[in-house]
Coordinates of C-alpha atoms and ligand atoms in Angstrom, one line a residue:
M1056 CA -1.8 -8.4 -28.3
D1057 CA -1.0 -11.9 -26.9
A1058 CA 1.2 -11.6 -23.7
G1059 CA 3.6 -14.2 -25.2
T1060 CA 4.5 -12.0 -28.1
M1061 CA 4.8 -8.7 -26.2
I1062 CA 8.2 -7.4 -25.2
E1063 CA 8.7 -5.8 -21.8
P1064 CA 9.6 -2.2 -22.1
S1065 CA 12.1 -0.5 -19.7
F1066 CA 10.8 1.3 -16.6
R1067 CA 11.0 4.7 -18.3
E1068 CA 9.3 3.4 -21.5
S1069 CA 6.6 1.9 -19.3
V1070 CA 5.9 5.2 -17.6
D1071 CA 5.9 6.9 -21.1
L1072 CA 3.5 4.3 -22.5
M1073 CA 1.1 5.0 -19.6
F1074 CA 1.5 8.7 -20.1
N1075 CA 0.8 8.3 -23.9
R1076 CA -2.4 6.3 -23.2
A1077 CA -3.8 9.1 -21.1
V1078 CA -2.6 12.0 -23.2
A1079 CA -4.3 10.4 -26.3
L1080 CA -7.6 11.2 -24.5
M1081 CA -6.7 14.8 -23.8
K1082 CA -6.6 17.9 -26.0
L1083 CA -3.3 19.6 -25.4
P1084 CA -2.0 22.4 -27.5
P1085 CA 0.5 21.1 -30.2
G1086 CA 3.9 20.3 -28.8
L1087 CA 3.0 20.5 -25.2
E1088 CA 2.6 16.8 -24.8
D1089 CA 6.2 16.2 -25.8
K1090 CA 7.5 19.0 -23.5
I1091 CA 5.7 17.4 -20.5
R1092 CA 6.8 13.9 -21.3
V1093 CA 10.6 14.4 -21.8
C1094 CA 13.0 14.5 -18.9
N1095 CA 14.6 17.9 -18.7
S1096 CA 18.1 16.8 -17.6
T1097 CA 20.0 14.0 -15.9
Y1098 CA 23.3 14.7 -14.2
T1099 CA 25.7 11.7 -13.8
V1100 CA 28.5 12.0 -11.3
R1101 CA 31.4 9.7 -10.7
F1102 CA 33.3 10.5 -7.6
G1103 CA 35.9 8.8 -5.5
V1104 CA 36.0 8.2 -1.7
K1105 CA 39.1 6.8 0.1
L1106 CA 37.8 3.7 2.0
R1107 CA 39.7 0.9 3.7
G1108 CA 43.0 2.1 2.2
E1109 CA 41.9 2.4 -1.4
I1110 CA 39.9 4.9 -3.6
K1111 CA 36.5 3.6 -4.4
T1112 CA 34.6 5.2 -7.3
F1113 CA 30.8 5.6 -7.1
T1114 CA 28.3 6.5 -9.7
G1115 CA 25.3 8.7 -8.8
Y1116 CA 22.5 10.4 -10.7
R1117 CA 20.1 13.3 -10.2
S1118 CA 17.4 13.6 -12.8
V1119 CA 15.1 16.6 -13.2
H1120 CA 12.0 15.7 -15.1
S1121 CA 9.9 18.9 -15.0
E1122 CA 10.6 22.4 -13.7
H1123 CA 7.1 23.8 -14.3
M1124 CA 7.2 24.4 -10.6
E1125 CA 10.3 24.8 -8.4
P1126 CA 11.8 23.5 -6.3
V1127 CA 11.8 20.1 -7.9
K1128 CA 11.3 17.3 -5.4
G1129 CA 12.1 13.6 -5.2
G1130 CA 14.0 11.0 -3.2
I1131 CA 17.6 9.7 -3.4
R1132 CA 17.8 6.0 -3.7
Y1133 CA 20.8 3.8 -2.6
A1134 CA 20.6 0.4 -4.5
T1135 CA 22.9 -1.6 -6.8
G1136 CA 20.3 -1.5 -9.6
V1137 CA 20.2 2.3 -9.9
N1138 CA 20.7 3.5 -13.5
Q1139 CA 19.8 6.4 -15.7
D1140 CA 16.6 4.8 -17.1
E1141 CA 15.3 4.2 -13.6
V1142 CA 16.0 7.6 -12.1
E1143 CA 14.3 9.2 -15.1
A1144 CA 11.2 7.0 -14.8
L1145 CA 11.1 7.8 -11.1
A1146 CA 11.6 11.6 -11.7
A1147 CA 8.7 11.5 -14.2
L1148 CA 6.5 9.8 -11.7
M1149 CA 7.4 12.5 -9.2
T1150 CA 6.1 15.2 -11.5
Y1151 CA 2.8 13.6 -11.9
K1152 CA 2.6 12.6 -8.2
C1153 CA 3.2 16.2 -7.1
A1154 CA 0.7 17.5 -9.5
L1155 CA -2.0 14.9 -8.4
V1156 CA -1.6 15.6 -4.7
E1157 CA -1.1 19.4 -5.2
T1158 CA 2.3 19.8 -3.7
P1159 CA 3.9 22.8 -5.5
F1160 CA 6.9 21.0 -6.9
G1161 CA 8.3 19.8 -10.2
G1162 CA 9.6 16.2 -10.4
S1163 CA 13.1 14.9 -9.7
K1164 CA 14.9 11.8 -8.5
G1165 CA 18.3 10.7 -7.5
G1166 CA 20.2 7.5 -7.0
L1167 CA 23.5 6.1 -6.0
C1168 CA 24.7 2.7 -7.2
I1169 CA 25.7 1.1 -3.9
D1170 CA 24.6 -1.6 -1.6
P1171 CA 24.5 0.2 1.7
R1172 CA 24.7 -3.0 3.6
E1173 CA 28.4 -3.4 2.5
Y1174 CA 29.5 -0.2 4.4
D1175 CA 29.5 0.8 8.0
E1176 CA 27.9 4.0 9.3
D1177 CA 31.1 6.0 9.2
E1178 CA 31.8 5.0 5.6
L1179 CA 28.2 5.7 4.5
E1180 CA 28.5 9.2 6.1
R1181 CA 31.6 10.0 4.0
I1182 CA 30.0 8.6 0.8
T1183 CA 26.8 10.5 1.4
R1184 CA 28.5 13.8 2.2
R1185 CA 30.6 13.6 -0.9
F1186 CA 27.6 12.8 -3.1
A1187 CA 25.7 15.7 -1.5
Y1188 CA 28.6 18.0 -2.1
E1189 CA 28.7 17.0 -5.8
L1190 CA 25.0 17.7 -6.1
A1191 CA 24.8 20.9 -4.0
K1192 CA 27.6 22.6 -5.9
R1193 CA 25.5 22.2 -9.1
D1194 CA 22.3 23.4 -7.4
L1195 CA 20.9 19.9 -7.5
I1196 CA 20.4 20.3 -3.8
D1197 CA 19.0 23.7 -2.9
P1198 CA 15.9 24.8 -0.8
A1199 CA 14.6 26.8 -3.8
Q1200 CA 15.6 24.6 -6.7
N1201 CA 15.9 20.9 -5.8
V1202 CA 14.9 19.3 -2.5
P1203 CA 15.7 15.6 -2.1
A1204 CA 14.2 13.1 0.4
P1205 CA 14.5 9.5 1.5
D1206 CA 13.8 6.6 -0.9
M1207 CA 14.8 3.0 -1.0
G1208 CA 18.0 2.4 1.0
T1209 CA 18.1 5.8 2.5
G1210 CA 16.3 7.4 5.6
E1211 CA 16.5 10.0 8.3
R1212 CA 20.2 9.5 9.0
E1213 CA 21.3 10.2 5.4
M1214 CA 19.0 13.2 5.1
A1215 CA 20.5 14.7 8.3
W1216 CA 24.0 14.3 6.7
I1217 CA 22.8 15.9 3.5
A1218 CA 21.2 18.8 5.4
D1219 CA 24.4 19.3 7.4
Q1220 CA 26.6 19.1 4.3
Y1221 CA 24.6 21.8 2.5
A1222 CA 24.6 24.0 5.6
R1223 CA 28.4 23.8 5.7
M1224 CA 28.6 24.9 2.1
N1225 CA 26.0 27.7 2.5
T1226 CA 26.8 29.1 5.9
S1227 CA 24.5 32.3 5.5
D1228 CA 21.5 30.6 4.0
I1229 CA 18.8 31.0 6.6
N1230 CA 16.7 28.4 4.9
A1231 CA 19.4 25.8 4.6
R1232 CA 17.4 23.2 6.5
A1233 CA 14.7 23.2 3.8
C1234 CA 17.3 21.9 1.3
V1235 CA 16.2 18.3 2.0
T1236 CA 13.2 16.6 3.7
G1237 CA 12.7 13.4 5.7
K1238 CA 15.2 14.6 8.3
P1239 CA 14.9 13.4 11.9
P1240 CA 12.7 15.6 14.1
H1241 CA 15.7 16.8 16.1
A1242 CA 17.5 18.0 12.9
G1243 CA 14.6 20.0 11.4
G1244 CA 12.3 17.1 10.4
I1245 CA 8.7 16.8 11.1
Q1246 CA 6.6 14.4 13.2
G1247 CA 5.0 11.6 11.0
R1248 CA 7.4 11.7 8.0
V1249 CA 8.8 8.2 8.6
E1250 CA 5.3 6.7 8.7
A1251 CA 3.9 9.0 6.0
T1252 CA 4.1 6.8 2.9
G1253 CA 2.5 3.8 4.7
R1254 CA 0.0 6.0 6.4
G1255 CA -0.9 7.5 2.9
V1256 CA -1.5 3.9 1.6
Q1257 CA -3.9 3.4 4.5
Y1258 CA -5.7 6.7 3.8
A1259 CA -5.9 5.9 0.1
L1260 CA -7.6 2.6 0.8
Q1261 CA -10.0 4.1 3.3
E1262 CA -11.0 6.6 0.8
F1263 CA -11.4 4.0 -2.0
F1264 CA -13.7 2.0 0.3
R1265 CA -15.8 5.2 0.9
H1266 CA -16.9 4.8 -2.8
P1267 CA -19.2 1.8 -3.2
D1268 CA -19.1 2.1 -7.0
A1269 CA -15.3 1.8 -6.9
V1270 CA -15.4 -1.1 -4.5
A1271 CA -17.9 -2.9 -6.8
M1272 CA -15.6 -2.3 -9.8
A1273 CA -13.0 -4.4 -7.9
Q1274 CA -15.6 -7.0 -7.4
L1275 CA -15.4 -6.5 -3.6
N1276 CA -18.0 -5.3 -1.1
G1277 CA -18.3 -3.7 2.2
M1278 CA -15.6 -1.8 4.0
L1279 CA -11.9 -2.5 4.6
D1280 CA -12.7 -4.5 7.8
G1281 CA -11.9 -8.2 7.2
K1282 CA -10.3 -7.8 3.9
T1283 CA -7.3 -10.2 3.2
V1284 CA -4.0 -8.5 2.2
I1285 CA -0.7 -9.6 0.9
V1286 CA 2.2 -7.2 1.2
Q1287 CA 5.4 -7.5 -0.8
G1288 CA 8.3 -5.9 1.0
L1289 CA 8.1 -5.1 4.7
G1290 CA 10.5 -2.1 4.5
N1291 CA 9.4 1.4 5.7
V1292 CA 6.4 1.7 3.4
G1293 CA 5.2 -1.9 3.5
Y1294 CA 5.6 -2.2 7.2
H1295 CA 3.7 1.0 8.1
A1296 CA 0.9 0.1 5.6
A1297 CA 0.5 -3.4 6.9
K1298 CA 0.7 -2.3 10.5
F1299 CA -2.0 0.4 10.2
L1300 CA -4.3 -1.7 8.0
S1301 CA -4.2 -4.6 10.4
E1302 CA -4.2 -2.7 13.7
E1303 CA -6.7 0.1 12.8
D1304 CA -8.8 -1.1 9.8
G1305 CA -9.4 -4.8 10.7
C1306 CA -7.5 -6.1 7.6
K1307 CA -6.0 -9.6 7.8
I1308 CA -2.3 -9.7 6.5
I1309 CA -2.3 -13.2 5.1
G1310 CA 1.0 -12.9 3.3
V1311 CA 4.4 -11.1 3.6
I1312 CA 6.9 -11.4 0.8
E1313 CA 10.6 -10.6 1.3
R1314 CA 13.8 -11.1 -0.6
D1315 CA 14.4 -14.6 0.9
G1316 CA 10.9 -16.0 0.6
A1317 CA 7.4 -15.3 2.0
L1318 CA 5.2 -16.1 5.0
V1319 CA 1.6 -17.2 4.3
D1320 CA -0.9 -17.6 7.1
E1321 CA -4.7 -17.5 6.3
A1322 CA -5.3 -16.7 10.0
G1323 CA -3.4 -13.4 9.7
L1324 CA 0.3 -12.6 10.5
D1325 CA 1.5 -10.5 13.4
V1326 CA 3.1 -7.6 11.5
E1327 CA 5.1 -6.3 14.5
A1328 CA 6.5 -9.8 15.3
V1329 CA 7.4 -10.5 11.6
S1330 CA 9.0 -7.1 11.3
Q1331 CA 11.1 -7.7 14.4
W1332 CA 12.2 -11.1 13.0
I1333 CA 13.3 -9.4 9.7
R1334 CA 15.3 -6.8 11.6
N1335 CA 17.1 -9.4 13.6
H1336 CA 17.5 -12.1 10.9
G1337 CA 17.7 -10.2 7.7
G1338 CA 14.7 -12.1 6.1
V1339 CA 11.6 -14.1 6.9
K1340 CA 13.2 -17.6 6.8
G1341 CA 12.9 -19.5 10.0
Y1342 CA 10.1 -17.2 11.4
S1343 CA 7.5 -20.1 11.6
T1344 CA 6.1 -23.0 9.7
H1345 CA 4.3 -20.5 7.5
Y1346 CA 7.5 -20.0 5.5
V1347 CA 7.4 -20.4 1.7
E1348 CA 10.6 -20.4 -0.3
D1349 CA 9.1 -19.1 -3.6
G1350 CA 8.3 -15.6 -2.5
A1351 CA 7.4 -14.3 -5.9
G1352 CA 4.8 -17.0 -6.3
V1353 CA 2.9 -15.6 -3.3
L1354 CA 2.1 -12.5 -5.4
E1355 CA -0.3 -14.9 -7.2
H1356 CA -2.1 -16.1 -4.1
D1357 CA -5.8 -15.5 -3.5
C1358 CA -6.4 -12.3 -1.6
D1359 CA -8.6 -9.2 -1.7
I1360 CA -5.8 -6.6 -1.8
L1361 CA -2.2 -6.9 -3.0
V1362 CA 0.3 -4.3 -1.9
P1363 CA 3.5 -4.4 -3.8
A1364 CA 5.8 -2.2 -1.7
A1365 CA 9.2 -3.1 -2.9
L1366 CA 10.7 -2.8 -6.4
E1367 CA 9.5 -1.7 -9.8
G1368 CA 8.4 -4.3 -12.4
V1369 CA 7.5 -7.2 -10.0
I1370 CA 4.2 -7.7 -11.7
N1371 CA 5.1 -8.1 -15.3
L1372 CA 4.3 -10.0 -18.5
S1373 CA 5.5 -13.3 -16.9
N1374 CA 3.0 -13.3 -14.0
A1375 CA 0.2 -10.8 -14.6
D1376 CA -2.3 -13.3 -15.9
R1377 CA -1.9 -15.4 -12.8
I1378 CA -2.5 -12.6 -10.3
K1379 CA -5.7 -13.4 -8.3
A1380 CA -6.0 -10.2 -6.2
N1381 CA -9.1 -8.0 -7.0
L1382 CA -7.5 -4.8 -6.0
I1383 CA -3.8 -3.8 -6.3
I1384 CA -2.5 -0.8 -4.5
E1385 CA 0.9 0.3 -5.8
A1386 CA 2.8 1.3 -2.6
A1387 CA 6.1 1.0 -4.6
N1388 CA 6.9 3.1 -7.7
G1389 CA 6.2 1.3 -10.9
P1390 CA 5.6 -2.3 -9.5
V1391 CA 3.3 -3.1 -12.5
T1392 CA 4.8 -2.8 -16.0
A1393 CA 2.8 -1.3 -18.9
G1394 CA 2.2 -4.7 -20.4
A1395 CA 1.0 -6.2 -17.1
D1396 CA -1.2 -3.2 -16.5
E1397 CA -3.0 -4.0 -19.8
I1398 CA -3.5 -7.7 -18.9
L1399 CA -4.7 -6.8 -15.4
R1400 CA -7.2 -4.2 -16.8
D1401 CA -8.6 -6.8 -19.2
K1402 CA -9.1 -9.2 -16.2
G1403 CA -11.0 -6.5 -14.3
V1404 CA -8.4 -6.0 -11.6
V1405 CA -8.6 -2.5 -10.2
I1406 CA -5.2 -0.8 -9.7
I1407 CA -4.7 2.2 -7.4
P1408 CA -1.8 3.7 -9.1
D1409 CA 1.6 4.5 -7.6
M1410 CA 1.5 8.2 -8.3
Y1411 CA -1.4 8.4 -5.9
A1412 CA -0.9 5.5 -3.6
N1413 CA 2.5 6.3 -2.4
A1414 CA 2.2 10.1 -2.4
G1415 CA 2.0 10.3 1.3
G1416 CA 5.8 10.6 1.6
V1417 CA 6.1 13.7 -0.7
T1418 CA 2.9 15.2 0.9
V1419 CA 4.5 15.2 4.4
S1420 CA 7.8 16.3 2.9
Y1421 CA 5.9 19.3 1.7
F1422 CA 4.7 20.0 5.2
E1423 CA 8.3 19.6 6.4
W1424 CA 9.6 22.0 3.8
V1425 CA 7.0 24.6 4.7
K1426 CA 7.9 24.1 8.4
N1427 CA 11.5 24.7 7.7
L1428 CA 10.8 27.9 5.6
S1429 CA 8.5 29.3 8.2
H1430 CA 11.0 28.4 11.1
I1431 CA 8.1 27.4 13.4
R1432 CA 6.5 24.1 14.3
F1433 CA 2.9 23.5 13.3
G1434 CA 0.5 24.3 16.1
R1435 CA 2.8 26.2 18.2
M1436 CA 0.9 29.5 18.1
Q1437 CA -2.7 28.1 18.3
R1438 CA -2.6 25.0 20.4
R1439 CA -3.1 26.5 23.8
Q1440 CA -5.5 29.1 22.5
E1441 CA -7.6 26.3 21.0
E1442 CA -7.5 24.5 24.3
A1443 CA -8.6 27.6 26.2
R1444 CA -11.6 28.1 23.9
H1445 CA -12.6 24.5 24.3
L1446 CA -12.4 24.9 28.0
L1447 CA -14.9 27.7 27.9
I1448 CA -17.5 25.4 26.2
V1449 CA -16.7 22.6 28.7
H1450 CA -17.2 24.9 31.7
E1451 CA -20.5 26.1 30.2
L1452 CA -21.6 22.5 29.6
E1453 CA -20.7 21.6 33.2
R1454 CA -22.7 24.5 34.5
L1455 CA -25.8 23.5 32.5
S1456 CA -25.6 19.9 33.4
E1457 CA -25.6 20.9 37.2
H1458 CA -29.0 22.3 36.6
L1459 CA -30.3 19.5 34.3
G1460 CA -29.2 16.4 36.3
D1461 CA -27.0 13.4 35.7
A1462 CA -28.6 12.3 32.5
W1463 CA -27.2 15.5 30.9
S1464 CA -23.7 15.1 32.1
M1465 CA -20.8 14.6 29.7
T1466 CA -19.6 11.1 28.9
S1467 CA -16.5 10.2 30.9
N1468 CA -13.6 10.9 28.6
F1469 CA -15.3 13.6 26.5
K1470 CA -13.8 16.4 28.4
E1471 CA -10.2 15.0 28.2
K1472 CA -10.5 14.3 24.5
Y1473 CA -12.2 17.5 23.5
L1474 CA -9.9 19.7 25.6
R1475 CA -6.6 18.6 24.1
G1476 CA -5.4 20.8 21.2
A1477 CA -3.8 19.0 18.2
D1478 CA -0.1 18.4 18.3
E1479 CA 2.2 18.4 15.2
L1480 CA 1.7 14.7 14.5
E1481 CA -2.1 15.0 14.6
L1482 CA -1.9 18.0 12.3
V1483 CA 0.3 16.2 9.8
R1484 CA -1.9 13.2 9.8
S1485 CA -5.0 15.4 9.3
G1486 CA -3.2 17.3 6.4
L1487 CA -2.2 14.0 4.8
D1488 CA -5.7 12.5 5.2
D1489 CA -7.2 15.6 3.6
T1490 CA -4.7 15.4 0.7
M1491 CA -5.3 11.7 0.0
R1492 CA -9.1 12.2 0.0
G1493 CA -9.0 15.2 -2.3
A1494 CA -6.6 13.5 -4.8
Y1495 CA -8.7 10.4 -4.9
Q1496 CA -11.8 12.3 -5.5
A1497 CA -10.2 14.1 -8.4
M1498 CA -9.2 10.8 -10.0
H1499 CA -12.5 9.1 -9.2
E1500 CA -14.5 11.9 -10.9
V1501 CA -12.5 11.4 -14.2
W1502 CA -12.6 7.6 -13.9
R1503 CA -16.4 7.3 -13.3
S1504 CA -17.7 10.2 -15.4
R1505 CA -15.9 9.6 -18.7
D1506 CA -16.7 6.6 -20.9
D1507 CA -13.2 6.7 -22.5
V1508 CA -11.4 6.4 -19.1
T1509 CA -11.7 2.8 -17.8
D1510 CA -9.1 2.7 -15.1
L1511 CA -7.7 4.8 -12.2
R1512 CA -4.2 5.1 -13.6
T1513 CA -5.3 6.8 -16.8
A1514 CA -7.6 9.0 -14.6
A1515 CA -4.6 9.9 -12.4
Y1516 CA -2.5 10.8 -15.4
I1517 CA -5.2 12.9 -16.9
V1518 CA -5.6 14.9 -13.7
A1519 CA -1.9 15.4 -13.3
I1520 CA -1.0 16.2 -16.8
D1521 CA -3.9 18.7 -16.9
R1522 CA -2.4 20.6 -13.9
V1523 CA 1.2 20.5 -15.3
A1524 CA -0.1 21.8 -18.7
E1525 CA -2.0 24.6 -16.9
S1526 CA 1.1 25.5 -15.1
Y1527 CA 3.2 25.6 -18.3
Q1528 CA 0.6 27.6 -20.1
A1529 CA 0.4 30.1 -17.3
K1530 CA 4.1 30.6 -17.8
G1531 CA 3.5 31.4 -21.4
L1532 CA 5.0 28.2 -22.7
Ligands
LIG2666 N1 11.0 9.0 -2.3 C1 9.6 9.3 -2.0 C2 8.8 9.2 -3.3 O1 9.1 8.4 -4.2 C3 9.4 10.6 -1.3 C4 9.9 11.8 -2.1 C5 9.8 13.2 -1.4 O2 9.4 13.2 -0.2 O3 10.2 14.2 -2.0 O4 7.7 9.7 -3.4

C-alpha cells in the first residue's frame, strides 16, 4: 500500500498488527492466538490528593496483559500522555519481552497522567504513595502477583516510596521488598539496575555484530568500532547506551536529539558533557554551535545506527521513507509504528526490535526480585572462596616460575585481576550479557533459517509467542 493512503494505527493496534504478522506464520491451536493477543484487564483509578490547599484529582492505570506466568511485571510511567491504549500496548510488549529473555513473568504496565516536573519532591511522594496504595489494595502491587518497576518519568526514588508503602500495608510479609524492582541499592535494590536498559542495548549491538550475516543484511561491515550513531533521548536509557557505546565500543555519537532540538557533530559528541548540559539547562539548546532546532529532522540524518530511546511512534508514516540509518535499535518501546516498520523493511533497514533491545531493564529487575526473595546479595557466599581457590593456582604458578626463570613469570597485573572474585555488579552484568546473547541467538535462528521470516521483529514475536503458548498449554488451556 502507498504510504500516503495508509492510516496510522494506535500504539496498541500497532503492537497487535505486528503480533498478527508473526502469528500468521505459526500453527497455534484454535483460539489460543486470541487468548494470547488480548489484554486480560486494565484497572483505571482516579484518586485525589490535597496539594497546595486544594484537592487535585489524578488518573492512573495498571494493565495486566497476560498471566500465563506470575507475578506479572512491567514499569510505571509518569507522563501527561499516559492513556489506556498506551498502557495496554506496553503491557503486551512486556509479555513478549519477558518470554523472549526468559524472565519468568507475565506482562503488565502502569501509568499516571502527570507531568512530574510540575511537583516538588514532597508532593510527588504523596501522589506516589496514594497511587501505590490504590494499586496494592487490589493486588496490583504484590511480590507474588504484580511487580512494578521504573519507566519513563519514574526512577529509584519512586520505587523506594512504593516499596515502603507496600511494606506499611503488609507488615508481616517477609518478602515485601520484592513487591517492586528498580529500588535504590540501600533500599533493597541491586547494583547495575539503573544502567541496565542502556547496558542491554550495548550488549544487544555487540551480539548483533558477532553475526556477520546479520551485519551484512544491514549493509554494514566489520565490528561496532567506528560506527556512527544518532541517539534520540538522552534520558536514563539513551544516556547509558550512548555512554557505553562511545566509551567502550569505539562508536561515534554524531547526533543527540532532545525535546528542544538536537546536536549534530560528525566528529563525535562528548556524551558526558552533553548529558551534564541537559541536566543543568533542561535541553540541548546553547550547548554549542552544533545545535539544530529541528530535532525530529535529525532522525533522518545519515548514520550507521539510529537509537530511538524516547517515546513511541517517533518513526511513523510521515518520516519512515526518509530515514537513512541502516540499522535501528529500538531502545524505547514502540518507537516505530507498524506502517513505518513495513516501509523500513521494504527499504532493507534492519530493526533490532524493542522487546529484545530494551529488555535489559526487566532482566536485571528479575535478578533484583530473586535477590529480594532469597534475602541475600549475589556473590556473598562464594566470593572469598573463589578468591582462595584462585590464590592456590597463583601460588603454584609462582612456585613453578621460580624454577623456570623470568620468561615464565606472570604478566604484571594478571595476579591482581585473576585473584579478585566477582562482586554483585560484575555478576549482574555477566547475567545480563548472557541473557542478551541467548535471546538474540534465538531470534537470529528463526530469522535466518526460515524463508518466510524476513525480519528480526517477526522472529522475536515467533520466539516469544511460542513460549507463551507452551506455557498456556502446560496449564491445560
Ligand atoms: N519499564 C521497563 C520496561 O519497559 C522495565 C520493566 C521492569 O523492570 O519490570 O521494560
